[in-house]
Coordinates of C-alpha atoms in Angstrom, one line a residue:
M1 CA -0.1 -0.1 -0.1
A2 CA 1.4 3.5 -0.9
T3 CA 2.1 5.8 1.7
A4 CA 2.9 9.5 1.6
V5 CA 6.6 9.2 2.3
D6 CA 7.1 6.4 -0.4
G7 CA 9.9 7.9 -2.7
L8 CA 10.8 10.5 -0.4
K9 CA 14.4 9.8 -0.1
A10 CA 14.7 9.9 -3.8
R11 CA 12.9 13.2 -3.9
M12 CA 15.1 14.6 -1.2
F13 CA 18.2 13.6 -3.3
T14 CA 16.6 15.1 -6.4
L15 CA 16.0 18.4 -4.6
G16 CA 19.8 18.4 -3.9
A17 CA 20.8 17.8 -7.2
P18 CA 23.7 19.9 -8.6
D19 CA 23.0 21.9 -12.1
K20 CA 23.8 20.9 -15.4
D21 CA 27.7 21.8 -14.9
G22 CA 27.8 19.7 -12.1
V23 CA 28.1 22.6 -9.5
M24 CA 25.5 22.6 -6.4
R25 CA 24.0 26.2 -6.2
G26 CA 21.6 27.8 -3.7
G27 CA 22.4 25.3 -1.1
A28 CA 20.1 27.3 1.5
A29 CA 17.3 27.3 -0.7
K30 CA 17.5 23.6 -1.5
R31 CA 17.7 22.9 2.2
A32 CA 14.6 24.9 2.9
A33 CA 12.8 23.0 -0.1
R34 CA 14.0 19.4 1.4
T35 CA 12.4 20.7 4.8
R36 CA 9.1 21.6 3.3
L37 CA 8.8 18.5 1.5
A38 CA 9.5 16.4 4.5
M39 CA 7.3 18.3 6.5
E40 CA 4.4 18.0 4.1
A41 CA 4.9 14.6 3.6
L42 CA 5.2 13.6 7.3
A43 CA 1.7 15.6 7.8
E44 CA 0.0 13.6 5.4
L45 CA 1.5 10.3 6.8
W46 CA 0.0 11.5 10.1
D47 CA -3.5 11.9 8.2
E48 CA -3.0 8.2 6.9
A49 CA -1.9 6.7 10.2
C50 CA -5.2 8.2 11.8
A51 CA -7.3 6.7 9.1
A52 CA -5.4 3.2 9.5
V53 CA -5.7 2.6 13.0
P54 CA -9.3 1.2 14.2
F55 CA -9.6 3.9 16.9
D56 CA -10.1 7.6 16.9
V57 CA -7.0 9.5 17.2
P58 CA -8.1 12.6 19.5
P59 CA -7.1 16.2 18.0
R60 CA -5.8 17.2 21.4
G61 CA -3.4 15.5 23.9
I62 CA -1.0 14.0 21.1
G63 CA 1.1 15.4 18.4
L64 CA 4.2 14.8 16.2
A65 CA 7.1 17.1 16.7
A66 CA 10.6 17.5 14.4
V67 CA 13.5 18.3 16.2
G68 CA 17.2 18.5 15.2
S69 CA 18.4 19.4 11.5
L70 CA 14.7 18.8 10.4
A71 CA 13.4 21.5 12.9
R72 CA 16.3 23.8 12.1
G73 CA 15.6 23.7 8.2
Q74 CA 19.1 22.1 7.6
L75 CA 17.8 18.8 6.3
G76 CA 20.6 17.2 4.2
P77 CA 19.7 15.0 1.2
A78 CA 20.5 11.9 3.2
S79 CA 19.7 13.3 6.7
D80 CA 18.0 11.2 9.1
L81 CA 14.6 12.5 10.4
D82 CA 14.5 13.4 14.1
L83 CA 10.8 12.9 15.3
V84 CA 9.3 12.6 18.6
L85 CA 5.5 11.7 19.1
I86 CA 4.5 13.6 22.4
H87 CA 1.5 12.6 24.4
D88 CA -0.3 13.6 27.4
G89 CA -0.7 10.3 28.8
H90 CA -4.5 10.0 28.6
A91 CA -5.2 10.8 25.0
L92 CA -4.7 7.1 24.0
G93 CA -4.0 3.8 26.0
E94 CA -0.5 2.2 25.8
A95 CA -1.6 -0.3 23.3
D96 CA -3.4 2.2 21.0
L97 CA -0.4 4.2 21.4
N98 CA 2.1 1.9 20.2
A99 CA -0.2 0.7 17.4
F100 CA -0.5 4.3 16.1
A101 CA 3.3 4.9 16.5
N102 CA 4.0 1.7 14.3
K103 CA 1.6 3.5 11.7
L104 CA 4.1 6.2 11.5
W105 CA 7.5 4.5 12.1
Y106 CA 7.4 1.6 9.6
P107 CA 6.3 3.4 6.5
L108 CA 9.2 5.7 7.1
W109 CA 11.5 2.6 7.6
D110 CA 10.2 0.8 4.6
A111 CA 10.8 3.9 2.4
G112 CA 14.6 3.6 3.2
L113 CA 14.6 6.8 5.6
D114 CA 17.0 7.0 8.3
L115 CA 14.9 7.7 11.7
D116 CA 15.6 8.8 15.0
H117 CA 12.3 8.4 16.7
S118 CA 10.8 8.3 20.3
V119 CA 7.4 8.5 22.1
R120 CA 7.3 10.5 25.2
T121 CA 5.1 12.3 27.5
R122 CA 6.0 16.0 28.1
A123 CA 7.4 15.2 31.6
Q124 CA 9.5 12.3 30.0
C125 CA 10.8 14.9 27.6
E126 CA 11.9 17.1 30.0
A127 CA 13.3 14.4 32.1
V128 CA 15.6 13.2 29.2
T129 CA 16.5 16.9 28.2
D130 CA 17.5 17.5 32.0
H131 CA 20.1 14.8 32.0
D132 CA 21.2 14.1 28.3
L133 CA 23.0 17.1 27.1
P134 CA 22.6 16.1 23.4
A135 CA 19.1 15.7 23.7
A136 CA 18.6 19.0 25.2
M137 CA 20.7 20.5 22.3
G138 CA 18.2 18.8 19.8
W139 CA 15.3 20.2 21.6
L140 CA 16.2 23.8 21.5
D141 CA 14.7 23.8 17.9
V142 CA 11.2 22.0 17.8
V143 CA 8.7 22.7 15.2
P144 CA 5.0 21.0 15.4
V145 CA 4.5 18.5 12.4
A146 CA 0.9 17.3 13.0
G147 CA -1.5 16.7 15.8
D148 CA -1.6 18.7 18.9
S149 CA 0.7 21.7 18.0
E150 CA -0.1 23.5 21.4
L151 CA 1.0 20.4 23.2
V152 CA 4.5 20.4 21.1
A153 CA 4.9 24.2 21.7
A154 CA 4.1 23.9 25.4
T155 CA 6.7 21.1 25.9
A156 CA 9.4 23.0 23.8
T157 CA 8.8 26.2 25.8
S158 CA 9.0 24.3 29.0
I159 CA 12.3 22.6 27.8
L160 CA 13.7 25.9 26.8
E161 CA 12.9 27.6 30.2
R162 CA 14.3 24.8 32.0
W163 CA 17.5 25.0 29.9
R164 CA 17.8 28.7 30.7
K165 CA 17.3 28.3 34.4
A166 CA 20.0 25.4 34.2
A167 CA 22.5 27.0 32.0
R168 CA 24.8 28.3 34.7
K169 CA 25.4 24.9 35.9
R170 CA 25.5 23.0 32.7
L171 CA 27.8 25.5 31.0
P172 CA 30.9 23.3 32.1
E173 CA 29.2 20.3 30.8
L174 CA 28.4 22.0 27.7
L175 CA 32.2 23.2 27.4
D176 CA 33.4 19.7 28.4
S177 CA 31.5 18.1 25.7
A178 CA 33.3 20.3 23.0
Q179 CA 36.7 19.3 24.6
V180 CA 35.9 15.5 24.4
R181 CA 34.9 16.0 20.8
L182 CA 37.9 17.8 20.2
E183 CA 40.2 15.1 21.6
R184 CA 38.4 12.6 19.3
F185 CA 37.9 14.3 16.2
A186 CA 40.7 17.1 16.2
R187 CA 40.2 20.4 14.5
L188 CA 38.4 20.6 11.1
P189 CA 41.0 23.0 9.7
Y190 CA 43.8 20.2 10.2
V191 CA 42.5 17.1 9.4
N192 CA 42.9 15.4 5.9
Q193 CA 39.6 13.5 6.1
P194 CA 37.6 15.6 8.7
D195 CA 34.2 14.8 9.9
V196 CA 32.5 18.1 9.1
K197 CA 30.0 17.7 12.0
E198 CA 31.9 16.4 14.9
A199 CA 35.5 18.1 14.4
R200 CA 36.0 21.2 16.2
G201 CA 34.6 23.9 13.8
G202 CA 32.1 21.5 12.4
L203 CA 28.4 21.6 12.7
R204 CA 28.0 20.4 16.0
D205 CA 30.0 23.6 17.2
T206 CA 27.1 25.7 15.7
V207 CA 24.5 23.7 17.7
L208 CA 26.4 24.5 20.9
T209 CA 26.8 28.1 19.9
A210 CA 23.1 28.5 19.5
A211 CA 22.5 26.7 22.8
L212 CA 24.8 29.3 24.6
A213 CA 22.8 32.1 22.7
A214 CA 19.6 30.5 23.9
S215 CA 20.7 30.6 27.3
W216 CA 20.7 34.2 27.3
L217 CA 24.3 34.1 28.9
A218 CA 25.9 35.5 25.6
D219 CA 24.8 36.3 22.0
R220 CA 26.3 34.5 19.2
P221 CA 28.1 36.0 16.4
H222 CA 26.4 37.0 13.0
G223 CA 27.4 37.9 9.3
R224 CA 30.6 36.2 8.8
Y225 CA 29.7 33.4 11.0
D226 CA 26.3 32.9 9.4
D227 CA 27.9 32.7 6.1
A228 CA 30.3 29.9 7.2
V229 CA 27.7 27.9 8.6
E230 CA 25.7 27.9 5.5
R231 CA 28.8 27.2 3.4
L232 CA 29.7 24.0 5.7
L233 CA 26.1 22.8 5.2
D234 CA 26.7 23.0 1.5
V235 CA 29.9 20.8 1.8
R236 CA 27.8 18.4 4.1
D237 CA 25.0 18.2 1.4
C238 CA 27.8 17.7 -1.2
I239 CA 29.2 14.7 1.0
H240 CA 25.7 13.0 1.0
L241 CA 25.4 13.6 -2.7
A242 CA 28.6 12.1 -3.4
S243 CA 28.4 9.2 -1.0
G244 CA 24.9 8.6 -1.6
R245 CA 24.3 8.1 2.2
D246 CA 23.9 10.0 5.6
T247 CA 27.5 10.4 6.4
N248 CA 29.5 13.5 7.7
L249 CA 33.1 12.2 7.0
L250 CA 34.7 13.5 4.0
A251 CA 36.6 10.6 3.0
T252 CA 39.6 10.7 0.4
R253 CA 37.5 9.2 -2.1
W254 CA 34.7 11.7 -1.9
Q255 CA 37.0 15.0 -2.1
A256 CA 37.5 15.5 -5.6
P257 CA 33.6 15.1 -6.5
V258 CA 32.7 17.2 -3.5
A259 CA 35.1 19.8 -4.6
A260 CA 33.6 19.8 -8.0
M261 CA 30.0 19.9 -6.7
L262 CA 31.1 23.2 -4.5
G263 CA 32.5 24.9 -7.9
L264 CA 36.1 24.3 -7.0
A265 CA 37.3 22.3 -10.0
D266 CA 38.9 24.6 -12.5
P267 CA 37.7 23.4 -16.0
T268 CA 40.7 24.7 -17.9
L269 CA 43.0 22.4 -16.1
P270 CA 43.8 19.0 -17.5
A271 CA 42.3 16.0 -15.8
G272 CA 44.4 14.9 -12.6
E273 CA 45.9 18.2 -12.0
R274 CA 42.2 19.7 -11.9
E275 CA 41.3 17.3 -9.3
A276 CA 44.5 17.9 -7.2
K277 CA 44.1 21.6 -7.2
S278 CA 40.4 21.3 -6.2
I279 CA 41.1 19.1 -3.0
D280 CA 43.7 21.8 -2.1
D281 CA 41.1 24.4 -2.6
L282 CA 38.5 22.4 -0.7
A283 CA 40.9 22.1 2.4
T284 CA 41.5 25.7 2.3
L285 CA 37.8 26.4 2.2
L286 CA 37.2 24.0 5.2
A287 CA 40.2 25.8 7.0
R288 CA 38.6 28.9 6.7
L289 CA 35.0 27.9 7.6
G290 CA 36.2 25.6 10.6
R291 CA 38.2 28.5 12.0
T292 CA 35.5 30.8 11.9
I293 CA 33.2 28.6 13.5
A294 CA 35.5 27.5 16.2
F295 CA 36.4 31.1 17.1
S296 CA 32.8 32.2 17.2
L297 CA 32.2 29.2 19.6
D298 CA 35.1 30.1 21.8
A299 CA 34.3 33.8 21.7
T300 CA 30.5 33.0 22.7
A301 CA 31.8 30.7 25.5
S302 CA 34.2 33.2 26.6
R303 CA 31.5 36.0 27.0
A304 CA 29.0 33.1 28.7
Q305 CA 31.8 32.4 31.3
R306 CA 32.5 36.1 32.2
T307 CA 28.8 36.6 32.5
L308 CA 28.7 33.9 35.1
V309 CA 31.7 35.6 36.9
H310 CA 30.5 39.1 36.8
D311 CA 27.0 38.1 37.8
K312 CA 28.3 37.1 41.3
P313 CA 28.5 39.7 44.0
R314 CA 32.2 41.0 44.8
F315 CA 31.5 41.3 48.7
S316 CA 30.1 39.0 51.2
F317 CA 27.5 39.5 53.7
F318 CA 30.0 40.2 56.4
Q319 CA 31.6 43.1 54.6
I320 CA 28.0 45.2 54.0
R321 CA 29.1 47.2 56.8
S322 CA 32.4 48.1 55.8
P323 CA 32.6 47.2 52.1
R324 CA 35.9 47.4 50.3
A325 CA 34.6 49.5 47.4
G326 CA 32.2 51.6 49.1
G327 CA 29.1 49.0 47.9
R328 CA 30.2 49.1 44.1
R329 CA 31.8 46.1 42.3
E330 CA 35.4 46.0 42.4
A331 CA 37.4 46.9 39.5
P332 CA 38.8 43.9 37.4
T333 CA 42.0 42.6 38.5
F334 CA 45.1 41.7 36.1
E335 CA 48.0 39.5 36.9
L336 CA 50.8 40.7 34.8
L337 CA 52.8 37.9 33.2
D338 CA 55.2 40.1 31.0
E339 CA 55.5 43.6 29.6
G340 CA 51.9 44.5 28.4
V341 CA 50.7 41.0 29.1
A342 CA 48.4 39.8 31.8
V343 CA 46.0 37.2 32.8
H344 CA 42.3 37.8 33.6
E345 CA 39.7 35.4 34.4
G346 CA 41.8 32.5 33.0
E347 CA 42.7 33.9 29.7
V348 CA 45.7 35.7 28.4
V349 CA 44.7 39.4 27.8
L350 CA 46.6 42.7 27.1
A351 CA 47.5 44.7 30.2
P352 CA 45.5 48.0 30.6
G353 CA 47.1 51.0 28.7
V354 CA 49.1 49.0 26.2
D355 CA 49.6 50.4 22.9
V356 CA 49.4 47.7 20.5
A357 CA 50.4 49.8 17.5
A358 CA 53.7 50.6 19.0
D359 CA 54.9 47.2 19.8
A360 CA 55.9 44.8 17.2
S361 CA 56.9 42.1 20.0
L362 CA 53.7 42.2 21.8
P363 CA 52.1 39.2 19.9
L364 CA 54.9 37.1 20.7
R365 CA 55.1 38.0 24.3
V366 CA 51.4 37.1 24.3
A367 CA 51.9 34.0 22.6
V368 CA 54.7 32.9 25.0
A369 CA 52.7 33.7 28.0
A370 CA 49.8 31.6 26.6
A371 CA 52.0 28.6 25.7
E372 CA 53.9 28.4 28.8
H373 CA 51.3 28.9 31.2
G374 CA 48.8 26.6 29.2
L375 CA 46.0 29.4 28.7
P376 CA 43.7 30.4 25.8
I377 CA 44.2 33.9 24.6
N378 CA 41.4 36.0 24.7
T379 CA 39.5 36.4 21.3
S380 CA 39.3 40.3 21.6
T381 CA 42.9 40.4 22.3
L382 CA 43.6 38.1 19.4
V383 CA 42.1 40.8 17.1
N384 CA 43.9 43.4 18.9
L385 CA 47.2 41.8 18.1
T386 CA 46.6 42.3 14.3
H387 CA 47.2 46.0 14.8
A388 CA 50.8 45.5 16.2
P389 CA 53.4 46.3 13.4
V390 CA 54.6 42.9 12.8
H391 CA 57.2 42.3 9.7
D392 CA 58.9 39.6 8.6
Y393 CA 62.1 41.4 8.2
A394 CA 62.2 43.1 11.6
W395 CA 63.9 40.9 13.9
D396 CA 66.3 41.5 17.0
D397 CA 67.6 39.3 19.7
A398 CA 64.6 39.4 22.0
S399 CA 62.0 38.7 19.4
R400 CA 64.1 35.9 18.1
A401 CA 64.6 34.4 21.7
L402 CA 60.6 34.9 22.1
F403 CA 60.0 33.1 18.9
L404 CA 62.1 30.2 20.3
R405 CA 60.5 30.1 23.5
L406 CA 57.0 29.8 21.7
L407 CA 58.4 27.0 19.6
A408 CA 59.4 25.4 22.8
G409 CA 55.9 25.5 24.2
G410 CA 55.5 21.6 24.0
E411 CA 51.9 20.4 24.5
H412 CA 50.5 23.9 24.6
L413 CA 52.0 24.9 21.5
A414 CA 49.5 23.8 19.2
R415 CA 46.6 25.5 20.7
T416 CA 48.4 28.8 20.8
W417 CA 49.6 28.4 17.2
E418 CA 46.1 27.8 16.1
E419 CA 45.0 30.9 17.8
L420 CA 47.7 33.1 16.2
D421 CA 46.9 31.5 12.8
F422 CA 43.2 32.4 13.0
V423 CA 44.3 36.0 12.8
G424 CA 47.2 35.4 10.5
L425 CA 50.1 36.2 12.6
P426 CA 52.4 33.1 11.6
A427 CA 52.2 34.3 7.9
R428 CA 53.3 37.7 9.0
W429 CA 56.5 36.3 10.7
M430 CA 57.0 34.0 7.8
P431 CA 55.2 34.9 4.5
E432 CA 56.5 31.4 3.4
W433 CA 53.8 29.8 5.6
S434 CA 50.9 31.1 3.7
A435 CA 51.7 28.5 0.7
I436 CA 51.4 25.7 3.0
R437 CA 48.8 26.7 5.4
N438 CA 45.8 24.5 5.4
R439 CA 47.2 22.5 2.5
P440 CA 46.4 18.6 2.8
S441 CA 49.2 16.2 2.6
A442 CA 49.4 14.0 -0.6
S443 CA 50.8 11.1 1.8
A444 CA 47.9 8.9 3.2
A445 CA 50.1 8.4 6.2
H446 CA 49.5 12.1 7.2
R447 CA 46.4 12.8 9.4
Y448 CA 47.1 16.3 9.5
T449 CA 47.4 18.9 7.0
I450 CA 51.0 20.1 6.2
D451 CA 51.0 23.3 8.4
R452 CA 49.3 21.5 11.6
H453 CA 51.7 18.6 11.2
M454 CA 54.6 20.8 11.4
V455 CA 53.4 22.3 14.6
E456 CA 52.5 18.9 16.0
V457 CA 56.3 17.9 15.1
T458 CA 57.7 21.0 17.0
S459 CA 55.8 20.3 20.0
Q460 CA 57.4 17.3 20.6
L461 CA 60.9 18.3 20.4
G462 CA 62.9 18.7 23.7
R463 CA 66.3 19.7 24.9
E464 CA 67.3 16.2 26.0
R465 CA 69.4 14.4 23.4
P466 CA 68.5 10.8 22.6
G467 CA 70.4 8.2 24.3
C468 CA 71.4 5.3 21.8
A469 CA 72.7 2.7 24.3
V470 CA 72.7 0.1 21.4
S471 CA 75.4 -2.0 20.0
G472 CA 78.6 0.1 19.0
A473 CA 77.0 3.4 20.3
R474 CA 78.0 5.3 23.3
A475 CA 75.1 5.9 25.8
R476 CA 74.5 10.0 25.9
S477 CA 71.2 9.6 28.1
G478 CA 70.7 12.6 30.0
E479 CA 72.8 15.1 27.9
R480 CA 71.0 18.2 26.7
Y481 CA 71.6 20.6 23.7
D482 CA 73.0 23.7 23.9
D483 CA 71.0 27.0 23.2
D484 CA 72.4 27.0 19.4
H485 CA 71.6 23.5 18.7
F486 CA 68.4 23.5 20.3
A487 CA 67.2 26.5 18.4
A488 CA 68.2 24.7 15.3
L489 CA 66.1 21.6 16.0
L490 CA 63.3 23.6 16.8
L491 CA 63.3 25.9 13.7
A492 CA 64.0 22.7 11.7
G493 CA 60.6 21.2 13.2
I494 CA 58.5 24.2 12.2
L495 CA 60.0 24.4 8.9
H496 CA 60.9 20.5 7.6
D497 CA 57.7 20.5 5.4
I498 CA 57.6 24.2 4.2
G499 CA 58.6 22.9 0.7
K500 CA 55.5 20.8 0.2
R501 CA 54.1 23.3 -2.6
P502 CA 52.0 22.5 -5.9
G503 CA 54.3 20.9 -8.5
V504 CA 57.2 20.3 -6.3
G505 CA 59.0 17.0 -6.7
D506 CA 61.6 16.9 -4.1
H507 CA 60.0 19.0 -1.2
A508 CA 62.8 18.5 1.2
A509 CA 65.4 20.0 -1.3
E510 CA 62.9 23.0 -1.8
G511 CA 62.3 23.2 1.8
A512 CA 65.6 23.6 2.7
R513 CA 65.9 26.6 0.3
H514 CA 63.1 28.3 1.9
A515 CA 64.3 27.3 5.4
Q516 CA 67.7 28.8 4.8
A517 CA 65.9 32.0 3.6
I518 CA 63.7 32.3 6.6
V519 CA 66.3 31.7 9.1
R520 CA 68.9 34.1 7.4
R521 CA 66.1 36.8 7.3
M522 CA 65.1 36.4 11.0
G523 CA 69.1 37.1 11.7
F524 CA 70.0 33.8 13.3
S525 CA 73.8 32.8 13.3
R526 CA 75.2 31.3 10.1
Q527 CA 75.9 28.1 12.1
V528 CA 72.3 28.0 13.2
E529 CA 71.3 28.5 9.5
R530 CA 73.5 25.9 8.1
W531 CA 72.1 23.2 10.7
V532 CA 68.4 24.1 9.9
T533 CA 69.1 23.9 6.3
L534 CA 70.8 20.5 6.7
L535 CA 68.2 19.2 8.7
V536 CA 65.4 20.0 6.5
R537 CA 67.2 18.7 3.5
E538 CA 67.9 15.6 5.3
H539 CA 64.7 15.1 7.3
L540 CA 63.7 12.0 5.5
T541 CA 67.1 10.6 5.1
L542 CA 67.4 8.6 8.1
S543 CA 63.8 7.1 7.9
E544 CA 64.5 6.1 4.2
F545 CA 67.9 4.7 5.4
A546 CA 66.3 2.6 8.2
S547 CA 63.8 1.0 5.7
S548 CA 65.8 0.3 2.7
R549 CA 69.7 -0.2 4.0
N550 CA 71.2 -2.8 6.3
P551 CA 72.6 -1.4 9.5
R552 CA 75.3 -3.8 9.5
D553 CA 76.6 -2.5 6.1
P554 CA 79.6 -0.3 7.0
Q555 CA 78.9 1.5 3.5
A556 CA 75.3 2.5 4.8
G557 CA 76.8 3.8 7.8
R558 CA 79.5 5.9 6.1
E559 CA 77.0 7.6 3.8
L560 CA 74.6 8.4 6.7
A561 CA 77.4 9.8 8.7
Q562 CA 78.5 11.9 5.7
C563 CA 74.7 13.3 5.2
V564 CA 75.1 14.9 8.8
D565 CA 78.7 16.3 8.1
R566 CA 80.1 13.5 10.5
D567 CA 78.7 15.6 13.5
G568 CA 77.2 13.5 16.2
I569 CA 75.1 16.3 17.8
V570 CA 73.6 16.9 14.2
L571 CA 72.8 13.1 14.0
D572 CA 71.0 13.4 17.4
M573 CA 69.0 16.3 16.1
L574 CA 68.0 14.2 12.7
F575 CA 67.2 11.4 15.3
D576 CA 64.9 13.3 17.1
L577 CA 63.5 15.1 14.2
T578 CA 62.6 11.8 12.5
R579 CA 61.1 10.4 15.7
A580 CA 59.0 13.4 16.1
D581 CA 57.8 13.3 12.2
M582 CA 57.0 9.7 12.6
C583 CA 55.1 10.0 16.0
S584 CA 52.9 12.8 14.1
L585 CA 51.8 10.6 11.6
G586 CA 48.5 8.5 11.9
A587 CA 45.3 7.4 10.8
T588 CA 42.2 9.7 10.7
P589 CA 39.3 8.2 12.8
G590 CA 37.6 5.2 10.8
E591 CA 40.9 4.7 8.6
T592 CA 43.5 1.9 8.9
L593 CA 46.9 2.2 8.0
S594 CA 49.8 -0.5 7.5
G595 CA 52.6 -0.8 10.1
Q596 CA 54.9 1.3 7.7
A597 CA 53.4 4.4 9.1
G598 CA 54.0 5.9 12.3
W599 CA 56.6 5.3 15.2
S600 CA 56.2 1.7 16.2
K601 CA 58.3 -0.4 17.9
W602 CA 59.7 -2.0 14.8
R603 CA 60.1 1.4 13.2
A604 CA 62.0 2.7 16.5
Q605 CA 64.4 -0.4 16.4
L606 CA 65.4 0.3 12.7
V607 CA 66.0 3.8 13.3
T608 CA 67.9 3.5 16.2
Q609 CA 70.0 0.7 14.8
M610 CA 70.7 2.7 11.7
T611 CA 71.7 6.0 13.9
A612 CA 73.9 3.6 15.8
A613 CA 75.6 2.4 12.7
A614 CA 76.3 5.9 11.4
M615 CA 77.6 6.9 15.0
Y616 CA 80.3 4.2 14.5
H617 CA 81.7 6.3 11.5
L618 CA 81.9 9.4 13.0

């Protein structure tokens, strides 16, 4: 028997189809049309279900509600339908209620539609959203579909009011959920195969941003942020069209067709080159969108947290008789971290009275303070830092030292660098950074984009020299690099893949050329420049020797020793760079790589043995 939802899945795909030239245009209008189509079909299905059961379905006390992407008007070609059958507990008996619900759900399943469904009373809806944060997020947008719309609206209003009352207590839970997703799915701008929903800067963050705004703790951004959300929804829709299913993972095999549907494929380029460039452009687009959305969430969350702090009275009951500030709120307190840099309410900010436009090294001092103290940089401070007179050619001893301290930030370097990169500061220090910024790596072993990979590598480099206590090698455990050698190692880490540019065959040789120019322009010593150039040029050599040469072959050891100018400390530096480079490789979630990638025990043994063979010939 035909139903109102027969063929609905195919019709939704048809509504999202690209134009004749293969480009998907008017994404927002198509999402609105899909939503109308789905809502109309569901309303008809309600009428059919009412007619199909052998009892009367009352007009009051039971209604069908849409939540999630359907309620937000963001339905993709293959998105699931989030539906809740709400009842007052009296309209139908349990048996009749189940029978009626089956008349709604089964036609949807038979039509091949993905369905997230539930049957609840208003009290049950409130209880679920009180204890289930994802459910609460979905319920902040509710649209009546059919039946008792007043019951649906009353339930939605009640849940929203409860959310606002509980928002102050639930804010930490909401922010913790974002952190958990970040640890699992990483950041959208830096993952080669990102989940455009769950990654940091993805669609899930837009729901969290809306939830913060709905709490009345802080308003959300508009304008540029709204445009970014719509464009990321276009990307999600194109993934559905390319894959033919409800998925948010931009897997490698879908990237070229998705880029083409987004209009990123240049028809004047030959096949092969056209796809490669379009994938690069897609990665750049995702990085821009992800950064905008993540920055907006951070800014909204920061304002919400400040609201909680400033809503609290700054004097106690026992101070009423002699208040410290005469009954007024106390002025904000700043703890100075460096010249012009302070911490306020857990964020690095500019100290009062600082003149940003007159201080070229201020961005570096802010960055070092954030990395060394493990604190985020205030979003307004980041924007203000763009007014500093930063130039790639204006370096002195103090700014060079600050840059090295930033690179030595360890586990906090990645977050700080990401914050700086959002406002374009790294490219102002090193214009060459723009050429690799947001670019995906052609190697399947790389989880991250080229720029993020270099930051991850640098974050793993320390002063301790490796101890190669294997056959033929003397133990050096506990020895540390001096300042110049450590500077060269850090600089090599942040520059080792700077040569990975379109059309470049040997990125190590190309990178050495650029690295030499950057380090020289920054004013480092010629000795540091020579070490950095060598390390960037040879950063693949040790791993290649370890995988293709016999460590027991004296010729292999002699050749490797020649590659590091027969310098034992430089060999140590190459070992550390190789280890960090391999440790930063890895699979995207849901992807499997062979044992040839990464720093496995087997790879560590091969590299250590080859290092010992070279050490013998120094």
